[in-house]
Tab-separated table of N, CA, C and O in Angstrom:
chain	number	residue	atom	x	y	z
A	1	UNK	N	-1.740	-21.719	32.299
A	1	UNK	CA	-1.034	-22.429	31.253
A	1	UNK	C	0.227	-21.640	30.946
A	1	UNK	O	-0.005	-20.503	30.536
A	2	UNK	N	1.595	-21.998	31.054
A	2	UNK	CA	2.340	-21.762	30.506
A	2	UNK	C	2.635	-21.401	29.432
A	2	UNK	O	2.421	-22.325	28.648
A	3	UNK	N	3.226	-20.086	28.677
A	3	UNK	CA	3.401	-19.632	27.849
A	3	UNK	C	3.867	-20.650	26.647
A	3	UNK	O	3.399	-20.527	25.515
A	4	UNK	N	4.969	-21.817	27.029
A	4	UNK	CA	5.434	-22.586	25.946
A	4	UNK	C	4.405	-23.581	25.491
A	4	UNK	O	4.613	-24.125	24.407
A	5	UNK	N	3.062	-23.975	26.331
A	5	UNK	CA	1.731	-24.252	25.818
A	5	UNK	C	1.402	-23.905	25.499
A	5	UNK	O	0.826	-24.498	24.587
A	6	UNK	N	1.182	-22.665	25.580
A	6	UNK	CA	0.160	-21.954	24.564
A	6	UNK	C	0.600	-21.909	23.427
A	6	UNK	O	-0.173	-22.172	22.505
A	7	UNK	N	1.936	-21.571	23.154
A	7	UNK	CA	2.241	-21.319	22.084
A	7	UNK	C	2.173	-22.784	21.020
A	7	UNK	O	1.660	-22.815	19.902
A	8	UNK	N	2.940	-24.092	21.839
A	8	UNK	CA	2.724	-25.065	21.124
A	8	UNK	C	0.461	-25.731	20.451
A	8	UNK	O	0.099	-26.531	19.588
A	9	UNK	N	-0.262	-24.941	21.328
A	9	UNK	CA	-1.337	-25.203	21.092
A	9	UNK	C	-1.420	-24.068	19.548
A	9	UNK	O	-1.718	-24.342	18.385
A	10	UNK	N	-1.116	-23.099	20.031
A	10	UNK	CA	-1.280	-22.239	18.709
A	10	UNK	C	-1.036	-22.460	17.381
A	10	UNK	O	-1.598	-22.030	16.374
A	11	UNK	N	0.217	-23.456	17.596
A	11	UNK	CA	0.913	-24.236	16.189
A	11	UNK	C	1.001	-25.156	16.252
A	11	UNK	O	2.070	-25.654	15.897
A	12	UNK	N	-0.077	-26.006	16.751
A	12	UNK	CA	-1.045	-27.417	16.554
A	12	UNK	C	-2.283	-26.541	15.740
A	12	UNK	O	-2.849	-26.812	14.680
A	13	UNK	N	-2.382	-25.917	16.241
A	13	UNK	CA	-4.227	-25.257	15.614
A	13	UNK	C	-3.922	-24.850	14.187
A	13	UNK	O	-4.599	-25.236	13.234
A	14	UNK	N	-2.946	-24.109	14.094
A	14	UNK	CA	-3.074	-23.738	12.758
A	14	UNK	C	-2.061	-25.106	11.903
A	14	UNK	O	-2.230	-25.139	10.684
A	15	UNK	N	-1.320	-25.902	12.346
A	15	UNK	CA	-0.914	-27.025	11.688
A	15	UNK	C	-2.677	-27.914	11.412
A	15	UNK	O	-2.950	-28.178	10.241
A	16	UNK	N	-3.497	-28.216	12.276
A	16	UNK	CA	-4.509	-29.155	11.891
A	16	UNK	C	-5.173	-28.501	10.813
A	16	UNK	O	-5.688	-29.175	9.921
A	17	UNK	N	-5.224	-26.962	10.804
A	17	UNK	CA	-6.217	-25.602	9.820
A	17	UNK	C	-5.278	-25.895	8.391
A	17	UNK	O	-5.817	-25.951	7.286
A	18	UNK	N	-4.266	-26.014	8.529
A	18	UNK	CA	-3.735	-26.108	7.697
A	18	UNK	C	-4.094	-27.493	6.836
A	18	UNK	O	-4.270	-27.495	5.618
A	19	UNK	N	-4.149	-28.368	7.475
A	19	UNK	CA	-4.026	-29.711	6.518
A	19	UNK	C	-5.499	-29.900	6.320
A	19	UNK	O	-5.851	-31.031	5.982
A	20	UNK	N	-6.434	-28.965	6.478
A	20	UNK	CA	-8.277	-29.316	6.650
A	20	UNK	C	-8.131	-28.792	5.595
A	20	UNK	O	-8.364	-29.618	4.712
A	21	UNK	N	-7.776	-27.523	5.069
A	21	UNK	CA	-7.757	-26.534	3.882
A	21	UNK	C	-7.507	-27.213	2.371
A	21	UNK	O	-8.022	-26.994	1.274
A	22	UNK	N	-6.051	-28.516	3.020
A	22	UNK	CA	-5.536	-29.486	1.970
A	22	UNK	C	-6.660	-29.815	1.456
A	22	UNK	O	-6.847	-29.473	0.289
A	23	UNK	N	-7.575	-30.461	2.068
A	23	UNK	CA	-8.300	-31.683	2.093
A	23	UNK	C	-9.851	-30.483	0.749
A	23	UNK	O	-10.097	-29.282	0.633
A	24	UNK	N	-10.248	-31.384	0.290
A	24	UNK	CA	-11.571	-31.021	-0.308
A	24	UNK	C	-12.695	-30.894	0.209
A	24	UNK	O	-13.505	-31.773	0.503
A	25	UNK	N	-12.783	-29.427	0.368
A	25	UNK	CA	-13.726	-29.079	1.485
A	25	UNK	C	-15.364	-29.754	1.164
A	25	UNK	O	-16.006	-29.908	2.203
A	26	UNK	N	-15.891	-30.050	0.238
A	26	UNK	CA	-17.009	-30.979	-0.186
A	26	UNK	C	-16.742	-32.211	0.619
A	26	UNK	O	-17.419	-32.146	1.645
A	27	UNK	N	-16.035	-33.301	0.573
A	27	UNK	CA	-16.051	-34.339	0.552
A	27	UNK	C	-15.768	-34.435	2.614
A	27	UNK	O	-16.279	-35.355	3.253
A	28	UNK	N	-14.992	-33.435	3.239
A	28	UNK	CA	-15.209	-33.049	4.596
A	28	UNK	C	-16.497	-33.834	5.429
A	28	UNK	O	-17.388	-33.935	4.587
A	29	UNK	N	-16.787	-34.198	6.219
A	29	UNK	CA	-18.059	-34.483	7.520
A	29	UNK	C	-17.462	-33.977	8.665
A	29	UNK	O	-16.367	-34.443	8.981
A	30	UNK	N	-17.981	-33.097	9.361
A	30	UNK	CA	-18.134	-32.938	10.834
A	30	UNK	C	-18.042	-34.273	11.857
A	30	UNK	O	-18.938	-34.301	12.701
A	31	UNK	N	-17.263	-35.168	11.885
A	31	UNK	CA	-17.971	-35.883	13.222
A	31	UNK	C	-17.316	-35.676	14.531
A	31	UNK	O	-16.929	-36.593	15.255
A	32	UNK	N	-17.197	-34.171	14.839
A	32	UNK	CA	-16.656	-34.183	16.165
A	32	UNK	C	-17.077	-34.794	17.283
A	32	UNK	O	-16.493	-35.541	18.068
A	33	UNK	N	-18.510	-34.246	17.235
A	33	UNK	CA	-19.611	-34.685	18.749
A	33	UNK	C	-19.661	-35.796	18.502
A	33	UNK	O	-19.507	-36.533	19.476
A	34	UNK	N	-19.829	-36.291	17.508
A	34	UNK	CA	-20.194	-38.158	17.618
A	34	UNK	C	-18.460	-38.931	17.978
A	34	UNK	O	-18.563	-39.915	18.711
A	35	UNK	N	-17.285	-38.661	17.640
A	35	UNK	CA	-16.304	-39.038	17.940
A	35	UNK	C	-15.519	-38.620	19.652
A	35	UNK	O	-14.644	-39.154	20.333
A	36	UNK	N	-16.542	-37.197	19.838
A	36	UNK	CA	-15.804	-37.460	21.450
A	36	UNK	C	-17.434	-38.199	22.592
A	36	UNK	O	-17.428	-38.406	23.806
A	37	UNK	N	-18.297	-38.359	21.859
A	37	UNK	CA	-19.372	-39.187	22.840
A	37	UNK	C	-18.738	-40.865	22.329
A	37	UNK	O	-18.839	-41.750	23.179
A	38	UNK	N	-18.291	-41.125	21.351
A	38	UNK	CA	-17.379	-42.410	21.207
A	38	UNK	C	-16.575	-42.517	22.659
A	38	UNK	O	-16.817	-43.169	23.675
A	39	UNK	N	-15.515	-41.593	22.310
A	39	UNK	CA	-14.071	-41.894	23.606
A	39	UNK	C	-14.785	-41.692	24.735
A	39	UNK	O	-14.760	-42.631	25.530
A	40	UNK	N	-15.215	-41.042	24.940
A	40	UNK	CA	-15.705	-41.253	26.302
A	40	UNK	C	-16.587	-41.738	26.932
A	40	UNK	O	-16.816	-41.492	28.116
A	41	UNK	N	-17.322	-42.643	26.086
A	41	UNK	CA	-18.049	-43.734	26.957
A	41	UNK	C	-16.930	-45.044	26.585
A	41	UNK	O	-17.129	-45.972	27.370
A	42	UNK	N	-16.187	-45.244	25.924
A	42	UNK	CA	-15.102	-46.301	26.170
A	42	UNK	C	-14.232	-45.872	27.044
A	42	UNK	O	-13.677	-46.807	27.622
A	43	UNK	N	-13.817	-44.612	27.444
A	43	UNK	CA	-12.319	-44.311	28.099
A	43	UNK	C	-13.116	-44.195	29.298
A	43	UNK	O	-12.379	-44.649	30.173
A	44	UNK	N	-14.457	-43.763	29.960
A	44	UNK	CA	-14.859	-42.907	30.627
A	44	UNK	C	-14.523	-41.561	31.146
A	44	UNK	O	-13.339	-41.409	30.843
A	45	UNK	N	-14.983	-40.387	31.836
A	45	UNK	CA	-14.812	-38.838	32.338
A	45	UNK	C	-13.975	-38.978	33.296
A	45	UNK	O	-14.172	-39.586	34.348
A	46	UNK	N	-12.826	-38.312	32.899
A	46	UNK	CA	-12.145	-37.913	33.972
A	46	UNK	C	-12.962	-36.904	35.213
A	46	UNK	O	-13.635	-35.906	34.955
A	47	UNK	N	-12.737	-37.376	36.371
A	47	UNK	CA	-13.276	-36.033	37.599
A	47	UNK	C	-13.525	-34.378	37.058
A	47	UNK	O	-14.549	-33.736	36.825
A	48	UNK	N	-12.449	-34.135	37.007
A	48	UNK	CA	-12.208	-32.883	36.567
A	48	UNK	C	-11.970	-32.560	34.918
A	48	UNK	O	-11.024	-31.935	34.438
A	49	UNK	N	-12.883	-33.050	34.339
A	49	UNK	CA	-12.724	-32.953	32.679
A	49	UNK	C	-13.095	-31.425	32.459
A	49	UNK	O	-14.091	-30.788	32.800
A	50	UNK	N	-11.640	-30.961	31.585
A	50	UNK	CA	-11.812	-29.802	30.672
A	50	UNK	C	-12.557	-29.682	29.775
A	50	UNK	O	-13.642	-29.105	29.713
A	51	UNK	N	-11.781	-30.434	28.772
A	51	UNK	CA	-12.463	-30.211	27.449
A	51	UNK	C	-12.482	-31.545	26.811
A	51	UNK	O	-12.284	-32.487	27.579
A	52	UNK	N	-12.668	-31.800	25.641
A	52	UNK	CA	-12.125	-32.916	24.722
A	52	UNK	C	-11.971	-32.299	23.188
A	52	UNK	O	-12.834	-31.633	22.617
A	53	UNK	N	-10.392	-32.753	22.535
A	53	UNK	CA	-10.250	-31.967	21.642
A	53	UNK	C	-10.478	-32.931	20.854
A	53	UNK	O	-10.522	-34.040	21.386
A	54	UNK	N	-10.671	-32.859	19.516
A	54	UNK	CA	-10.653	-33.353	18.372
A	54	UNK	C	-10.479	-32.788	17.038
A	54	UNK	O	-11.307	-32.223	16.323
A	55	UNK	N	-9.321	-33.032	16.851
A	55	UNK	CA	-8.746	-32.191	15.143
A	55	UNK	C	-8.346	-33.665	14.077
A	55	UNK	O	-7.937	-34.820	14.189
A	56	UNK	N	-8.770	-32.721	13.075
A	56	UNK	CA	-8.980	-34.005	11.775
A	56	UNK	C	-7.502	-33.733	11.027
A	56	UNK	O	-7.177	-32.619	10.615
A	57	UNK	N	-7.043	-34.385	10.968
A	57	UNK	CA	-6.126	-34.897	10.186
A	57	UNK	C	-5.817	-35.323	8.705
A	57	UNK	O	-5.377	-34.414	8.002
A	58	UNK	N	-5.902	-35.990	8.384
A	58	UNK	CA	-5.784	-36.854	6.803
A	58	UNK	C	-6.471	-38.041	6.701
A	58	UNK	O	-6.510	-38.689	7.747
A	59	UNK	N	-7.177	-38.643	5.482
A	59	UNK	CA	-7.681	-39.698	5.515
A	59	UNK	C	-8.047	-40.142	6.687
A	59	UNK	O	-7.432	-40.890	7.448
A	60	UNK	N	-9.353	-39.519	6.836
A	60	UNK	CA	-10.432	-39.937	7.996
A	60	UNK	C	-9.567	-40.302	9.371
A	60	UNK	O	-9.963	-41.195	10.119
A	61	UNK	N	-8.471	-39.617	9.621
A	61	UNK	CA	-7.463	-39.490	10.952
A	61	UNK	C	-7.687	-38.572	11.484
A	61	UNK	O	-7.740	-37.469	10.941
A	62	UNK	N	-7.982	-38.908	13.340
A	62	UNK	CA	-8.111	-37.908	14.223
A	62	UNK	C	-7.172	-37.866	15.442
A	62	UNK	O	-6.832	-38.812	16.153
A	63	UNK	N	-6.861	-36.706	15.523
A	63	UNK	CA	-6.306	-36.829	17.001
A	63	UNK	C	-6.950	-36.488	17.828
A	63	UNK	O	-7.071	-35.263	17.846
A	64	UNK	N	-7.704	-37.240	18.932
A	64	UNK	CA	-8.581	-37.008	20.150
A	64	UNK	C	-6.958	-36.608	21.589
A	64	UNK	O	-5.905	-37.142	21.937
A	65	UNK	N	-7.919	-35.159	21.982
A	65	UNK	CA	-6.965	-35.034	23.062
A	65	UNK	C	-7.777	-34.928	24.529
A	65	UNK	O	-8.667	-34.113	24.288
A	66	UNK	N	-7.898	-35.301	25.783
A	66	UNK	CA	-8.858	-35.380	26.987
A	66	UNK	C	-7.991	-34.375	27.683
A	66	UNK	O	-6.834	-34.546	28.068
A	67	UNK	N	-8.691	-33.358	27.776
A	67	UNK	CA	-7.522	-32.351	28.974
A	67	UNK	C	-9.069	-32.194	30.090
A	67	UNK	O	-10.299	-32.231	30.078
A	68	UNK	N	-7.524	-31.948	31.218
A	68	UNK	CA	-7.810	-32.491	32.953
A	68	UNK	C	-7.954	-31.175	33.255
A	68	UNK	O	-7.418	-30.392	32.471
A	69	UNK	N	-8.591	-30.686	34.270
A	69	UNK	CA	-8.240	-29.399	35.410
A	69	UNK	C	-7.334	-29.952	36.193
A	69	UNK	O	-7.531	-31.167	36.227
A	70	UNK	N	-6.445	-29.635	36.831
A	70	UNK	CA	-5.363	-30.117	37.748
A	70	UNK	C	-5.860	-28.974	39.072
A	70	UNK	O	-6.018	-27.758	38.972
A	71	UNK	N	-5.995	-29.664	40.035
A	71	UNK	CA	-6.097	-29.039	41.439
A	71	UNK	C	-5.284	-28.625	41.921
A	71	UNK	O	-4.302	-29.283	42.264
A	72	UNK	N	-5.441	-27.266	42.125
A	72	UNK	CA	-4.899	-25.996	42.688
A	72	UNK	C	-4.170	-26.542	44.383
A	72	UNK	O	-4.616	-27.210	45.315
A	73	UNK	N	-3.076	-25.954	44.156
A	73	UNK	CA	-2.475	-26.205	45.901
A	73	UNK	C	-3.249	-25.311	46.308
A	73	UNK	O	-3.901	-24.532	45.613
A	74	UNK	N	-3.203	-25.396	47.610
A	74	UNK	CA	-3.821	-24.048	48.586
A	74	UNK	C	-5.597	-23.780	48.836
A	74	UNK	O	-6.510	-24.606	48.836
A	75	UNK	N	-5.625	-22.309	49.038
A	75	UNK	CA	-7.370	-21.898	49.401
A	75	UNK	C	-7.994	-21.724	47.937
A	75	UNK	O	-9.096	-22.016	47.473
A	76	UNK	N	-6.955	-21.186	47.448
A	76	UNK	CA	-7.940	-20.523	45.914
A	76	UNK	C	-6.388	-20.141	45.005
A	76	UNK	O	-5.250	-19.915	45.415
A	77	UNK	N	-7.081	-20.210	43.377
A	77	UNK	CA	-6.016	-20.099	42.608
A	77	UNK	C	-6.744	-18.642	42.035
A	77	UNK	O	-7.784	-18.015	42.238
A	78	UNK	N	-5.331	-18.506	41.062
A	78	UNK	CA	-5.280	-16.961	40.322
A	78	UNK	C	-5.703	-17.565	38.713
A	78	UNK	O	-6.115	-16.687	37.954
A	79	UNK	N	-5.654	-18.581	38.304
A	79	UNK	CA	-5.802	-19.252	37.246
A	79	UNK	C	-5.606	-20.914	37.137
A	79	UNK	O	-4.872	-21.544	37.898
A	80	UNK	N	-6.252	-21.402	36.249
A	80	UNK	CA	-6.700	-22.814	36.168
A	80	UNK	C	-5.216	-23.536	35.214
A	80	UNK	O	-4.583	-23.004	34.302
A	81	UNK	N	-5.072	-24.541	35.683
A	81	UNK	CA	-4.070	-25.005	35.087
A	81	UNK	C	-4.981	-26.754	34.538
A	81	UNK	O	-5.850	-27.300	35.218
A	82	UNK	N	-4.476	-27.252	33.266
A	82	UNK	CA	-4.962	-28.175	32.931
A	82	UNK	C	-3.822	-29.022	31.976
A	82	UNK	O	-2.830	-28.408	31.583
A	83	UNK	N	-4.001	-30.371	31.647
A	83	UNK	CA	-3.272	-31.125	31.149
A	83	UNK	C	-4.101	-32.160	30.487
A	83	UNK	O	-5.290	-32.426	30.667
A	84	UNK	N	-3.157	-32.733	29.617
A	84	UNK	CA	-3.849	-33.856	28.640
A	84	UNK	C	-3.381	-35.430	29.568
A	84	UNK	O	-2.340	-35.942	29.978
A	85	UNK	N	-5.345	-35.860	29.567
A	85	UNK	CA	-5.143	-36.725	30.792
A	85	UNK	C	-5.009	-37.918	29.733
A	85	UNK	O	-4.402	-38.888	30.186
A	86	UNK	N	-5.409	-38.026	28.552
A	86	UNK	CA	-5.054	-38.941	27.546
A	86	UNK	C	-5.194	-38.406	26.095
A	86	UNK	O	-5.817	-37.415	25.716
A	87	UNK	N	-4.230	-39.586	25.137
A	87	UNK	CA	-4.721	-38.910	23.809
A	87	UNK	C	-4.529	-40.054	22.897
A	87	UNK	O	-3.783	-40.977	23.226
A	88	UNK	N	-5.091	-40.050	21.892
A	88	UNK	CA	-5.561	-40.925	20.754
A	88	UNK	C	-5.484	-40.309	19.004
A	88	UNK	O	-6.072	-39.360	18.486
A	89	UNK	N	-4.837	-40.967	18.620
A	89	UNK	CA	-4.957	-41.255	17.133
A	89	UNK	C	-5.827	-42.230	16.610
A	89	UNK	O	-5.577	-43.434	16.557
A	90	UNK	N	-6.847	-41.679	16.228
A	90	UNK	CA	-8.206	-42.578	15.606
A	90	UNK	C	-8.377	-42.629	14.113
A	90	UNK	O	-8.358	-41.615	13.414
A	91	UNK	N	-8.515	-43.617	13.739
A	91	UNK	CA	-9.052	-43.835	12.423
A	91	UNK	C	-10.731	-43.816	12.332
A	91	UNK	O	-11.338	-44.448	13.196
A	92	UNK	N	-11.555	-43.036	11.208
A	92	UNK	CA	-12.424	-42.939	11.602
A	92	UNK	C	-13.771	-43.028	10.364
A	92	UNK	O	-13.833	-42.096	9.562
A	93	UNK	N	-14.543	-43.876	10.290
A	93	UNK	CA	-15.363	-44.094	8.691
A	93	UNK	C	-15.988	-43.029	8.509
A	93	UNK	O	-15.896	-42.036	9.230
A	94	UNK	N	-16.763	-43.154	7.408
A	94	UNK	CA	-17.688	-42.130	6.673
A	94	UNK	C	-18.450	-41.729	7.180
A	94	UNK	O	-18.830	-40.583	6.936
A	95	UNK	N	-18.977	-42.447	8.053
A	95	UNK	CA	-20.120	-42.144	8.496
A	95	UNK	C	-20.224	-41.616	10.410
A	95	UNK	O	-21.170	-41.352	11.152
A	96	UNK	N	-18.481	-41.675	10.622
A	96	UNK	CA	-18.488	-41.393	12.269
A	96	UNK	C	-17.837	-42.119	13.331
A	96	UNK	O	-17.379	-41.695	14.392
A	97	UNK	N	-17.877	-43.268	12.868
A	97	UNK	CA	-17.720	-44.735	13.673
A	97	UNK	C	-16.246	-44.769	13.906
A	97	UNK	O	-15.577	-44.329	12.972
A	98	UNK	N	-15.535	-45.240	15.058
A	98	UNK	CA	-14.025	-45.129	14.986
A	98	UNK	C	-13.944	-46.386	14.894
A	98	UNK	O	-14.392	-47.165	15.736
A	99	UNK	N	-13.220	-46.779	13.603
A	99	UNK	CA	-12.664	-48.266	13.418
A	99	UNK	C	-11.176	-48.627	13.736
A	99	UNK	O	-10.678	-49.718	13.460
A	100	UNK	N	-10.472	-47.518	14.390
A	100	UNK	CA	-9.113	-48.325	15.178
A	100	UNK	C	-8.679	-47.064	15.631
A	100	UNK	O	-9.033	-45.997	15.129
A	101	UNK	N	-7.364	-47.284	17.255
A	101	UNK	CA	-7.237	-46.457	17.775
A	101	UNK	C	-5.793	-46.847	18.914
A	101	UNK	O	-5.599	-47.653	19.824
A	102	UNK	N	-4.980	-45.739	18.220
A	102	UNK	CA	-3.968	-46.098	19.150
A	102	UNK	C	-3.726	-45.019	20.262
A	102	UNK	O	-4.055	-43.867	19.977
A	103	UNK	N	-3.195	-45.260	21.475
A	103	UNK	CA	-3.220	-46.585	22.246
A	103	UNK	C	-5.220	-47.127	21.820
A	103	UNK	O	-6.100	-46.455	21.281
A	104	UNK	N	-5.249	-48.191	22.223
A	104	UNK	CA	-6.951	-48.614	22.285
A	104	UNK	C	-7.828	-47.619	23.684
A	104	UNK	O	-7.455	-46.960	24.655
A	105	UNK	N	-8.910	-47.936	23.175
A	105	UNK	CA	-9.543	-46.974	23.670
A	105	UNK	C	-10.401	-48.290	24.731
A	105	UNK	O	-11.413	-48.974	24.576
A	106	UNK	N	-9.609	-48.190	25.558
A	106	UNK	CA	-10.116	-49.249	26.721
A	106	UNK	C	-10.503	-48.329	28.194
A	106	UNK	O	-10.002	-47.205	28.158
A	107	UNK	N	-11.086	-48.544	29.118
A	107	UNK	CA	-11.337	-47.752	30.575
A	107	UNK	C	-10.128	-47.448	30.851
A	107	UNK	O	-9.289	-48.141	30.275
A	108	UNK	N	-9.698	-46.538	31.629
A	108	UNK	CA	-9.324	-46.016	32.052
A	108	UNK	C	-9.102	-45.750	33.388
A	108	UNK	O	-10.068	-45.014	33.591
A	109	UNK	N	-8.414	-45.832	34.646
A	109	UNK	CA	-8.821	-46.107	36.170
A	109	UNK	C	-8.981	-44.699	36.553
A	109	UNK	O	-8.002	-43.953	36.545
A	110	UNK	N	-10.389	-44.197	36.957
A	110	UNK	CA	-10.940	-42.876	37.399
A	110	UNK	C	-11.215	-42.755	38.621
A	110	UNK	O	-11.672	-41.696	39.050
């Protein structure tokens, strides 16, 4: 990963830490795991799936991010390089459920 990624991941992380802190930590729910087993049985797994991110936002808003492994030219690499194979702004209820999502969270050609 390129240094100007990392760094922009670093100040995404503490921008999302930041606006969670806003928020009233009581009234907060966890629904990470239930919001990335959502996207990805609508989007389906990429081949080479990294990770799946999910940071909360404001009023029950998420940004879902799908990062890829990208295949190495050659015999063997010195380090893994990866990219965001899609991403989503979700609206998301009380209880977990994503009730809208831009782009839509339709298949995906894998």
């Amino acid at each position: 990963m390129s240094h100007y990624h990392q760094a922009a991941e670093e100040i995404m992380a503490k921008v999302d830490q930041a606006a969670l802190q806003n928020d009233d930590p009581v009234a907060l729910s966890d629904h990470t795991d239930k919001i990335k087993s959502q996207v990805l049985e609508k989007v389906g797994r990429p081949p080479h799936l990294h990770r799946v991110e999910v940071c909360r936002h404001h009023n029950d808003n998420y940004r879902v991010n799908i990062w890829e492994k990208l295949e190495q030219p050659g015999d063997f690499a010195v380090s893994t390089r990866v990219h965001i194979w899609s991403s989503y702004y979700l609206k998301v209820s009380d209880s977990g459920e994503i009730t809208a999502s831009n782009p839509p969270l339709t298949k995906l050609g894998i």
